[in-house]
GROMACS .gro file of N, CA and C in nm:
model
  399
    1UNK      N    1   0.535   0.720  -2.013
    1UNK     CA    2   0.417   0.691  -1.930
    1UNK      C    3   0.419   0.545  -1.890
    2UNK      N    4   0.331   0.503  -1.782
    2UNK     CA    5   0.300   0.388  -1.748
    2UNK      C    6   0.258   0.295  -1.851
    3UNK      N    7   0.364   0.182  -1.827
    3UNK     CA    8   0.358   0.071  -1.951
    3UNK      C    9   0.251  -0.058  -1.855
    4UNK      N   10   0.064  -0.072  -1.844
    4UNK     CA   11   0.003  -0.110  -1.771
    4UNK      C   12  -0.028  -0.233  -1.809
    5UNK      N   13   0.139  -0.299  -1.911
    5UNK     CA   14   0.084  -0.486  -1.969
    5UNK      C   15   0.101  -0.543  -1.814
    6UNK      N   16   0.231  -0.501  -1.761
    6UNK     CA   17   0.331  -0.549  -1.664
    6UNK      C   18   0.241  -0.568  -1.546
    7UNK      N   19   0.150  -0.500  -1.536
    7UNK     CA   20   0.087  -0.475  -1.401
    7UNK      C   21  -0.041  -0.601  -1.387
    8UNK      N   22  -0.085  -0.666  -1.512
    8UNK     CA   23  -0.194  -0.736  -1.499
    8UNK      C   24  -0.192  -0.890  -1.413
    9UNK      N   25  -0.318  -0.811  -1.302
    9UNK     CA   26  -0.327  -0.943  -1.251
    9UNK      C   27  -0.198  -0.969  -1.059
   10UNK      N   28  -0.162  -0.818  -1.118
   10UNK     CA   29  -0.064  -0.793  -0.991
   10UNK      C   30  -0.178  -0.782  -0.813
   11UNK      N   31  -0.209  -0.842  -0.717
   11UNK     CA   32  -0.260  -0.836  -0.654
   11UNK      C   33  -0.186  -0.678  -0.520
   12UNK      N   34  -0.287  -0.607  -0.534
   12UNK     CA   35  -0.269  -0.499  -0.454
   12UNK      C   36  -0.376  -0.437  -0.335
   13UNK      N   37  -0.307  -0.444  -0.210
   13UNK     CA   38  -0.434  -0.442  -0.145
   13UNK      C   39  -0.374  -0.275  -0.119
   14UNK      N   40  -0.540  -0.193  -0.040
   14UNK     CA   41  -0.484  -0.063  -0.017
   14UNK      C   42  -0.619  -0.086   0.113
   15UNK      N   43  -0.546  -0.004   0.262
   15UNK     CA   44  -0.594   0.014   0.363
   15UNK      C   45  -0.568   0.141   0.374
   16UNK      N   46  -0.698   0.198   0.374
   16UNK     CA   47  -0.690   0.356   0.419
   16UNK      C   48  -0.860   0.353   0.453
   17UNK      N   49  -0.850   0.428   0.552
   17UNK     CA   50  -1.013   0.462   0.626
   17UNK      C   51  -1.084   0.570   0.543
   18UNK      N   52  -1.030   0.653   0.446
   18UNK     CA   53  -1.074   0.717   0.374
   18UNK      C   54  -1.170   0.627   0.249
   19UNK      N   55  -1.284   0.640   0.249
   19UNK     CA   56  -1.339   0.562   0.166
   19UNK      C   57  -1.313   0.653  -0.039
   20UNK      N   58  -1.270   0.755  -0.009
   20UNK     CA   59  -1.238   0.839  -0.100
   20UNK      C   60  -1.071   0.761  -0.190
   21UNK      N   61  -1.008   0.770  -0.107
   21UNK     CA   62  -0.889   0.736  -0.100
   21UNK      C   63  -0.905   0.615  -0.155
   22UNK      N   64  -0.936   0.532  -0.070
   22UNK     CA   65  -0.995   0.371  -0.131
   22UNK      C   66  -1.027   0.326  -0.279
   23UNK      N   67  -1.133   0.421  -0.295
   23UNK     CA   68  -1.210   0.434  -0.427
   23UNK      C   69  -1.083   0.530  -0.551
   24UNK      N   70  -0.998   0.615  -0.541
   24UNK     CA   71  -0.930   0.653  -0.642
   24UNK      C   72  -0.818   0.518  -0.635
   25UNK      N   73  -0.760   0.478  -0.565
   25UNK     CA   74  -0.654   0.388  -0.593
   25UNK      C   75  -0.737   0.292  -0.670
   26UNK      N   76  -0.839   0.218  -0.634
   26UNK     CA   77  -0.881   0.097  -0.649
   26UNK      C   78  -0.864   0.152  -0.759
   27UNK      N   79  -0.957   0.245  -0.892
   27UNK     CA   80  -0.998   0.302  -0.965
   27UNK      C   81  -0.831   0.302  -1.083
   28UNK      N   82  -0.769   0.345  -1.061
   28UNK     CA   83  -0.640   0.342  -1.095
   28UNK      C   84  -0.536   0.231  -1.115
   29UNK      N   85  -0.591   0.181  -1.003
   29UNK     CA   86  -0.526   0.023  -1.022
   29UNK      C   87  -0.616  -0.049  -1.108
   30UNK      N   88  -0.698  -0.067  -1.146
   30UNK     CA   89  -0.759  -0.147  -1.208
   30UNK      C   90  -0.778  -0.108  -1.374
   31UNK      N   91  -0.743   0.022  -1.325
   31UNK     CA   92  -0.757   0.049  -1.522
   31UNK      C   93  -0.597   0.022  -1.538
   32UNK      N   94  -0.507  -0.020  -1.468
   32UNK     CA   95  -0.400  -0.045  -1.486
   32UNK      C   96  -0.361  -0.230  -1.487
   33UNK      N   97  -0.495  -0.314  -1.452
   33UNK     CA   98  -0.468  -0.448  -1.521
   33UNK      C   99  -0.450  -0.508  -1.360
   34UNK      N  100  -0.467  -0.432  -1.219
   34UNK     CA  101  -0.449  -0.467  -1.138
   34UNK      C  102  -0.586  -0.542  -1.076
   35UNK      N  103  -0.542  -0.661  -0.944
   35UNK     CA  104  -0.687  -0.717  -0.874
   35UNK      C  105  -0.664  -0.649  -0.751
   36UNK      N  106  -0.736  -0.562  -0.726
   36UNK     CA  107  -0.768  -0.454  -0.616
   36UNK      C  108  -0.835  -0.519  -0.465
   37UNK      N  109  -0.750  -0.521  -0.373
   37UNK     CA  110  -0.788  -0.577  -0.238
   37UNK      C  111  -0.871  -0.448  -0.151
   38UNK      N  112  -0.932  -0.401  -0.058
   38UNK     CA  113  -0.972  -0.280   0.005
   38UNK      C  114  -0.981  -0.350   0.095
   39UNK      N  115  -0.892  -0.287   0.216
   39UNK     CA  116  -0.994  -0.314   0.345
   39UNK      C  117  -0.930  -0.097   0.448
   40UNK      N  118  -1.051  -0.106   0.535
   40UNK     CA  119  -1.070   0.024   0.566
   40UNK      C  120  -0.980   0.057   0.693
   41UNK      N  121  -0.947  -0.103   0.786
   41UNK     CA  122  -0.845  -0.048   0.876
   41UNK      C  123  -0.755  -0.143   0.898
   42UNK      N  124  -0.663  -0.140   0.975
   42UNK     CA  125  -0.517  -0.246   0.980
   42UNK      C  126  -0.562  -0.356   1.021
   43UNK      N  127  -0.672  -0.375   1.096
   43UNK     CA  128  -0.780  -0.524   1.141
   43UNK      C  129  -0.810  -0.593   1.003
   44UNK      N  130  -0.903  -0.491   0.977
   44UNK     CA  131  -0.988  -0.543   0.865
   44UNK      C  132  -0.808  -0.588   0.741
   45UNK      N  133  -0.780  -0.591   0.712
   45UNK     CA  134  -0.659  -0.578   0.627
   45UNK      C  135  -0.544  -0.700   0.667
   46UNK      N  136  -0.478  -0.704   0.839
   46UNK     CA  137  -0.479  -0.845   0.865
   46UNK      C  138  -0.516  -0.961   0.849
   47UNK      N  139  -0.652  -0.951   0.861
   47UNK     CA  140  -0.760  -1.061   0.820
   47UNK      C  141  -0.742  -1.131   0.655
   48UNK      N  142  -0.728  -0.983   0.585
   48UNK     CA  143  -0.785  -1.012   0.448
   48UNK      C  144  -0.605  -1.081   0.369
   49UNK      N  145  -0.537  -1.018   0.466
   49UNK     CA  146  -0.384  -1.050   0.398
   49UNK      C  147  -0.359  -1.200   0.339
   50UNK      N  148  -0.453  -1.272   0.463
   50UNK     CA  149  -0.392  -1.432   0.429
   50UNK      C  150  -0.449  -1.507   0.333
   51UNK      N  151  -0.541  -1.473   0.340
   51UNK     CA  152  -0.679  -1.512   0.247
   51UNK      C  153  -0.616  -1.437   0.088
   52UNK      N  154  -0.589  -1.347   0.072
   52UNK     CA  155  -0.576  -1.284  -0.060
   52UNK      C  156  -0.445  -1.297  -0.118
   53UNK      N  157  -0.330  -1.279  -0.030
   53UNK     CA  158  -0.195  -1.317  -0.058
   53UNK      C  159  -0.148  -1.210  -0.167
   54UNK      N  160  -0.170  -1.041  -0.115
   54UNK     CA  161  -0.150  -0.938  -0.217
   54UNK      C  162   0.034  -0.920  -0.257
   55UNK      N  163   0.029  -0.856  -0.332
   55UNK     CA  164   0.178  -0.861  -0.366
   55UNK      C  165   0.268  -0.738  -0.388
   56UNK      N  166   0.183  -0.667  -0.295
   56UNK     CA  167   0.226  -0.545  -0.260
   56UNK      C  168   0.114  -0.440  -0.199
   57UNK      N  169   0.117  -0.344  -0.082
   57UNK     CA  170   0.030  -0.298  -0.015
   57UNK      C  171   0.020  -0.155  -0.021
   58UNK      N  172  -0.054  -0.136   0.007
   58UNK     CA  173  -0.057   0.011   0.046
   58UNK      C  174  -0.134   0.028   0.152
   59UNK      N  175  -0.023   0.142   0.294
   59UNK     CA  176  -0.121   0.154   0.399
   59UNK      C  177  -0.120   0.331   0.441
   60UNK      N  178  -0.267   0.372   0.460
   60UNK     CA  179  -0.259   0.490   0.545
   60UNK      C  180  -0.193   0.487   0.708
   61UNK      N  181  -0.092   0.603   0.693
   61UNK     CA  182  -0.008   0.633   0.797
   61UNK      C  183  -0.142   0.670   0.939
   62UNK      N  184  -0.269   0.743   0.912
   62UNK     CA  185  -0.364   0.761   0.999
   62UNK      C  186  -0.485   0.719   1.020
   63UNK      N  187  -0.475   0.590   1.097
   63UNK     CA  188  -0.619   0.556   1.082
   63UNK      C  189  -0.644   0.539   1.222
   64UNK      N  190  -0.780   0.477   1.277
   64UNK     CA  191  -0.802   0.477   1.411
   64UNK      C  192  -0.754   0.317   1.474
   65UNK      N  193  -0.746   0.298   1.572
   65UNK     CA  194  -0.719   0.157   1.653
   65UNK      C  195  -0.585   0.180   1.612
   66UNK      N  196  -0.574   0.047   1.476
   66UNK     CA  197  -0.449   0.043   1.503
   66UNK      C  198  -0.432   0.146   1.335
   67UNK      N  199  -0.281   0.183   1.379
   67UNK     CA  200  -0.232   0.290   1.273
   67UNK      C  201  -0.151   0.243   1.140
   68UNK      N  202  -0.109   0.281   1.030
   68UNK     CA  203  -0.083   0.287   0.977
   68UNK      C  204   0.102   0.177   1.020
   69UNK      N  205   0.159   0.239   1.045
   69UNK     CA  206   0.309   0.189   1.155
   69UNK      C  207   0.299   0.092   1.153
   70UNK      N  208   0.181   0.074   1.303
   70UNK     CA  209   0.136  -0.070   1.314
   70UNK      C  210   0.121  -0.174   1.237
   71UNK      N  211  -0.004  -0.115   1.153
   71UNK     CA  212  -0.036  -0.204   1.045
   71UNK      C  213   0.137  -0.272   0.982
   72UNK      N  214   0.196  -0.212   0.965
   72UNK     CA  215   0.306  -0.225   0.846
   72UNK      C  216   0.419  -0.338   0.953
   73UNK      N  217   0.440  -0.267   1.027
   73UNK     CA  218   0.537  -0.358   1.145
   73UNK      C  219   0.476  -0.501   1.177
   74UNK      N  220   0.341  -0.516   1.198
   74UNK     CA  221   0.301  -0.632   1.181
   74UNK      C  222   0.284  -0.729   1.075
   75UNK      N  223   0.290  -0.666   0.941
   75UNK     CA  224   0.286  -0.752   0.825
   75UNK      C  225   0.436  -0.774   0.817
   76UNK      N  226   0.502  -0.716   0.815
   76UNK     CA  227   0.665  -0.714   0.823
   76UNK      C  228   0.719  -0.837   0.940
   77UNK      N  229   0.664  -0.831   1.027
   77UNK     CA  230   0.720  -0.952   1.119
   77UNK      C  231   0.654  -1.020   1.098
   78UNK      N  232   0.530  -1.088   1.051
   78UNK     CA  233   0.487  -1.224   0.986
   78UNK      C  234   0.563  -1.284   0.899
   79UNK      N  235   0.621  -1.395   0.937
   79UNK     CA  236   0.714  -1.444   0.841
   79UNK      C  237   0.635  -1.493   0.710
   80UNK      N  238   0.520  -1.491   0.704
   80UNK     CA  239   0.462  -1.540   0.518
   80UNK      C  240   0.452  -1.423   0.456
   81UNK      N  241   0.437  -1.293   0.499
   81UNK     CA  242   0.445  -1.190   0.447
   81UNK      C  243   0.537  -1.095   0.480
   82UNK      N  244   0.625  -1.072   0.521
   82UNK     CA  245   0.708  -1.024   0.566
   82UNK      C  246   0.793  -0.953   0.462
   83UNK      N  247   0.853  -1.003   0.328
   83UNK     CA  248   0.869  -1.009   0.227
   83UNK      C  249   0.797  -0.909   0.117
   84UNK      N  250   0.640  -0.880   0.155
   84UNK     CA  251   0.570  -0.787   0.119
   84UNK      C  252   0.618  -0.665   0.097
   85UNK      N  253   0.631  -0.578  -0.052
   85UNK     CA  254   0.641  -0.426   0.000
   85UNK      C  255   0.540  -0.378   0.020
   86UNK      N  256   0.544  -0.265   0.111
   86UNK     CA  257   0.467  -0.186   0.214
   86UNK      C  258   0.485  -0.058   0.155
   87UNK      N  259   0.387   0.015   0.127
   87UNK     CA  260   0.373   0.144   0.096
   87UNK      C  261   0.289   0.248   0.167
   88UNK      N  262   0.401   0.363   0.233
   88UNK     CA  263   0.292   0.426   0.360
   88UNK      C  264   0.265   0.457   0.256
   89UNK      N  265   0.119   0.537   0.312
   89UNK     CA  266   0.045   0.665   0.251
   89UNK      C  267   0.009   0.739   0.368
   90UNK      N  268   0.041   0.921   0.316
   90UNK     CA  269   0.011   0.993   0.391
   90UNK      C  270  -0.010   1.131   0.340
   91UNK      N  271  -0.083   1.219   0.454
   91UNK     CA  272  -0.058   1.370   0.329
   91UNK      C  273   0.041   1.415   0.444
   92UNK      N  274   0.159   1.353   0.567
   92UNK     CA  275   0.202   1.445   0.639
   92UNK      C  276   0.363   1.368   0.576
   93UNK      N  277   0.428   1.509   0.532
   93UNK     CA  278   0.568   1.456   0.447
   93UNK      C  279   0.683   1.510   0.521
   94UNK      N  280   0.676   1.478   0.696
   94UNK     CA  281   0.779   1.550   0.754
   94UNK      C  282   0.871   1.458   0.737
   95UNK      N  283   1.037   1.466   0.759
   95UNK     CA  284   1.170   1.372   0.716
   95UNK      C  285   1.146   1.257   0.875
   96UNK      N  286   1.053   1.322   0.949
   96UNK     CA  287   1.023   1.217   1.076
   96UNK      C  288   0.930   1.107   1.018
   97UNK      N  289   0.828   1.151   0.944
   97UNK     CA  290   0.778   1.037   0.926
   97UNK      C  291   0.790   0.957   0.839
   98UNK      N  292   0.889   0.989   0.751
   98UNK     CA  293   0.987   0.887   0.666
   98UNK      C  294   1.075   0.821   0.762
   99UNK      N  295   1.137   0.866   0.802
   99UNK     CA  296   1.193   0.800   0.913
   99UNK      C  297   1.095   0.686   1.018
  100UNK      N  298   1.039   0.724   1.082
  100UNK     CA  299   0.925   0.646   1.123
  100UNK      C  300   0.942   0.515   1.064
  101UNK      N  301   0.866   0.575   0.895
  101UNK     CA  302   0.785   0.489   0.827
  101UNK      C  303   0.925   0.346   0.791
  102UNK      N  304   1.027   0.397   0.765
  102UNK     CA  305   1.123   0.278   0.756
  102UNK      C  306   1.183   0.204   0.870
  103UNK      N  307   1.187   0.268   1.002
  103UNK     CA  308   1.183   0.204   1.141
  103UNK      C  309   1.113   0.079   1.115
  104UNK      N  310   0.953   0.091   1.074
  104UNK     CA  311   0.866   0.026   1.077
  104UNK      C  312   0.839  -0.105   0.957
  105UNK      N  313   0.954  -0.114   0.862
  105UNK     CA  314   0.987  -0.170   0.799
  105UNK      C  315   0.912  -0.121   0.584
  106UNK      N  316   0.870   0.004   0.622
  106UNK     CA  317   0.775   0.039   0.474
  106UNK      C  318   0.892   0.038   0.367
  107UNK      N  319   0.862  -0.007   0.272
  107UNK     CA  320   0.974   0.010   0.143
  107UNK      C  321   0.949   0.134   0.094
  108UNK      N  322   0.849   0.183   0.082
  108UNK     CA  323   0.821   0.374   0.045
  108UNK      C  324   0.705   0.424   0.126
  109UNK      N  325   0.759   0.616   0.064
  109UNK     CA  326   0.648   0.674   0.108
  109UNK      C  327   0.611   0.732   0.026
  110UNK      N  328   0.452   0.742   0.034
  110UNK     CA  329   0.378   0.801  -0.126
  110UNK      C  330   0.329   0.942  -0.019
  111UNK      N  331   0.314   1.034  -0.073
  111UNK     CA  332   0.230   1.149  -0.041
  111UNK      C  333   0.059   1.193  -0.080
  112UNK      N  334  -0.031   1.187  -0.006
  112UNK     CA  335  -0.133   1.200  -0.105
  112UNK      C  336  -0.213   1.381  -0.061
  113UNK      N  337  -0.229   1.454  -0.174
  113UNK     CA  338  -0.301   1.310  -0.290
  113UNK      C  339  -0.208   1.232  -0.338
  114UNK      N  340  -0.226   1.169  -0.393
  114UNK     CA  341  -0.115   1.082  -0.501
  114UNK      C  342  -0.198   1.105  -0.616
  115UNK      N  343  -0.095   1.068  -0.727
  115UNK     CA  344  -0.148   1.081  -0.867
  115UNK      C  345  -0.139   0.946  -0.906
  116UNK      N  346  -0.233   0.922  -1.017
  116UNK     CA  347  -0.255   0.745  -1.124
  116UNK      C  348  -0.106   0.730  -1.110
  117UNK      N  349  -0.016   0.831  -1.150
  117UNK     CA  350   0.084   0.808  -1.172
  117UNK      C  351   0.211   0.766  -1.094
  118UNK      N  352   0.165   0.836  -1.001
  118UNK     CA  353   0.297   0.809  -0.891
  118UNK      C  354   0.246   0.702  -0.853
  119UNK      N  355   0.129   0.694  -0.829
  119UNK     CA  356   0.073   0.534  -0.764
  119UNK      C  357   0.118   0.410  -0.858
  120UNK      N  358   0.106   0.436  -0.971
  120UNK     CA  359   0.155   0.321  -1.097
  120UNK      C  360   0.329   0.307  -1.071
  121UNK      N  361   0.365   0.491  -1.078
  121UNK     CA  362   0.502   0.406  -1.065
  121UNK      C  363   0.554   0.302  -0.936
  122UNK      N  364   0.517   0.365  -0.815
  122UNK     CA  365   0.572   0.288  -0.691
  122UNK      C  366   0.528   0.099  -0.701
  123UNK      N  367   0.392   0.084  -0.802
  123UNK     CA  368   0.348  -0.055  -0.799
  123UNK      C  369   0.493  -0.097  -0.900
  124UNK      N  370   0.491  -0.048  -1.012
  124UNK     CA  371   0.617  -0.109  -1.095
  124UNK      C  372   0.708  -0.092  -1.012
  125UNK      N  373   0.780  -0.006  -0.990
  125UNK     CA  374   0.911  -0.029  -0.904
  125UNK      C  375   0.935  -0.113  -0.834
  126UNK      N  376   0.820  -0.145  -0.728
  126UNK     CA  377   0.875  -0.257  -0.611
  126UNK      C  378   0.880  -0.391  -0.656
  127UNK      N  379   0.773  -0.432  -0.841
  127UNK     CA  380   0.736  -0.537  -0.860
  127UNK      C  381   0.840  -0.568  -0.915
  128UNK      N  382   0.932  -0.428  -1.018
  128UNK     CA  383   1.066  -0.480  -1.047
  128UNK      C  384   1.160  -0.543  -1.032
  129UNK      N  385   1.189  -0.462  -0.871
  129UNK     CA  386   1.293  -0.506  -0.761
  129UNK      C  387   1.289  -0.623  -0.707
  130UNK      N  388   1.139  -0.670  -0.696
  130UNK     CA  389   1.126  -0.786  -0.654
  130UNK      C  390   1.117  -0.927  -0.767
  131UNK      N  391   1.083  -0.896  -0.886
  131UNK     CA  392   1.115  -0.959  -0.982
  131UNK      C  393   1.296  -1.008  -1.033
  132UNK      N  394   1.388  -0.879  -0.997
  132UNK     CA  395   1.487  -0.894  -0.985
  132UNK      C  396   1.576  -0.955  -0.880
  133UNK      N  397   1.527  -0.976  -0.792
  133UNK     CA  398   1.574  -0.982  -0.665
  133UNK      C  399   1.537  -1.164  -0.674
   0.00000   0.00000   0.00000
């Protein structure tokens, strides 16, 4: 199981318009030692990026204005964050929108629902890689 020393204090933001969605990650991340960022769309979430300086994201693939893609392609070509892993979220798991989603520069794709778990693992993994790296 999730070893949740590693995770404390790891800054994670999650953009999804689902206020449901919002509320289980936050919820999960935080009993996992994490500081939980929310914002509801790729605007609101731009804004909050610079100011918070998260250290790994999570974005819904469907939201309104701007999308999920978007969102991610634009944090990806900011050169202060750029560096960021990006985690779509979506419940649509066609091999297109994996594809898509790495066009667009995402380091994974989560499926939701998602579980505490899969959500815990993808935060360790990328913090690994990037710890190693």
């Amino acid at each position: 199981m999730a070893d949740s020393k590693n995770l404390t204090g790891v800054r994670v933001m999650v953009i999804d318009d689902s206020n449901t969605i919002r509320r289980s990650a936050e919820i999960f991340l935080m009993q996992a030692g994490c500081q939980v960022i929310l914002a509801e769309n790729g605007f609101d979430a731009l804004a909050k990026i610079a100011d918070h300086q998260p250290d790994l994201i999570f974005v819904d693939i469907m939201m309104p204005r701007l999308d999920g893609y978007q969102t991610c392609a634009l944090i990806k070509k900011s050169g202060k964050h750029g560096s960021t892993p990006v985690i779509m979220l979506s419940s649509k798991d066609s091999l297109f929108d994996r594809a898509r989603g790495r066009m667009v520069g995402s380091d994974e794709y989560l499926t939701k629902p998602f579980t505490k778990e899969s959500l815990l693992k993808a935060v360790e993994a990328h913090l690994a890689h990037r710890n190693a790296a």
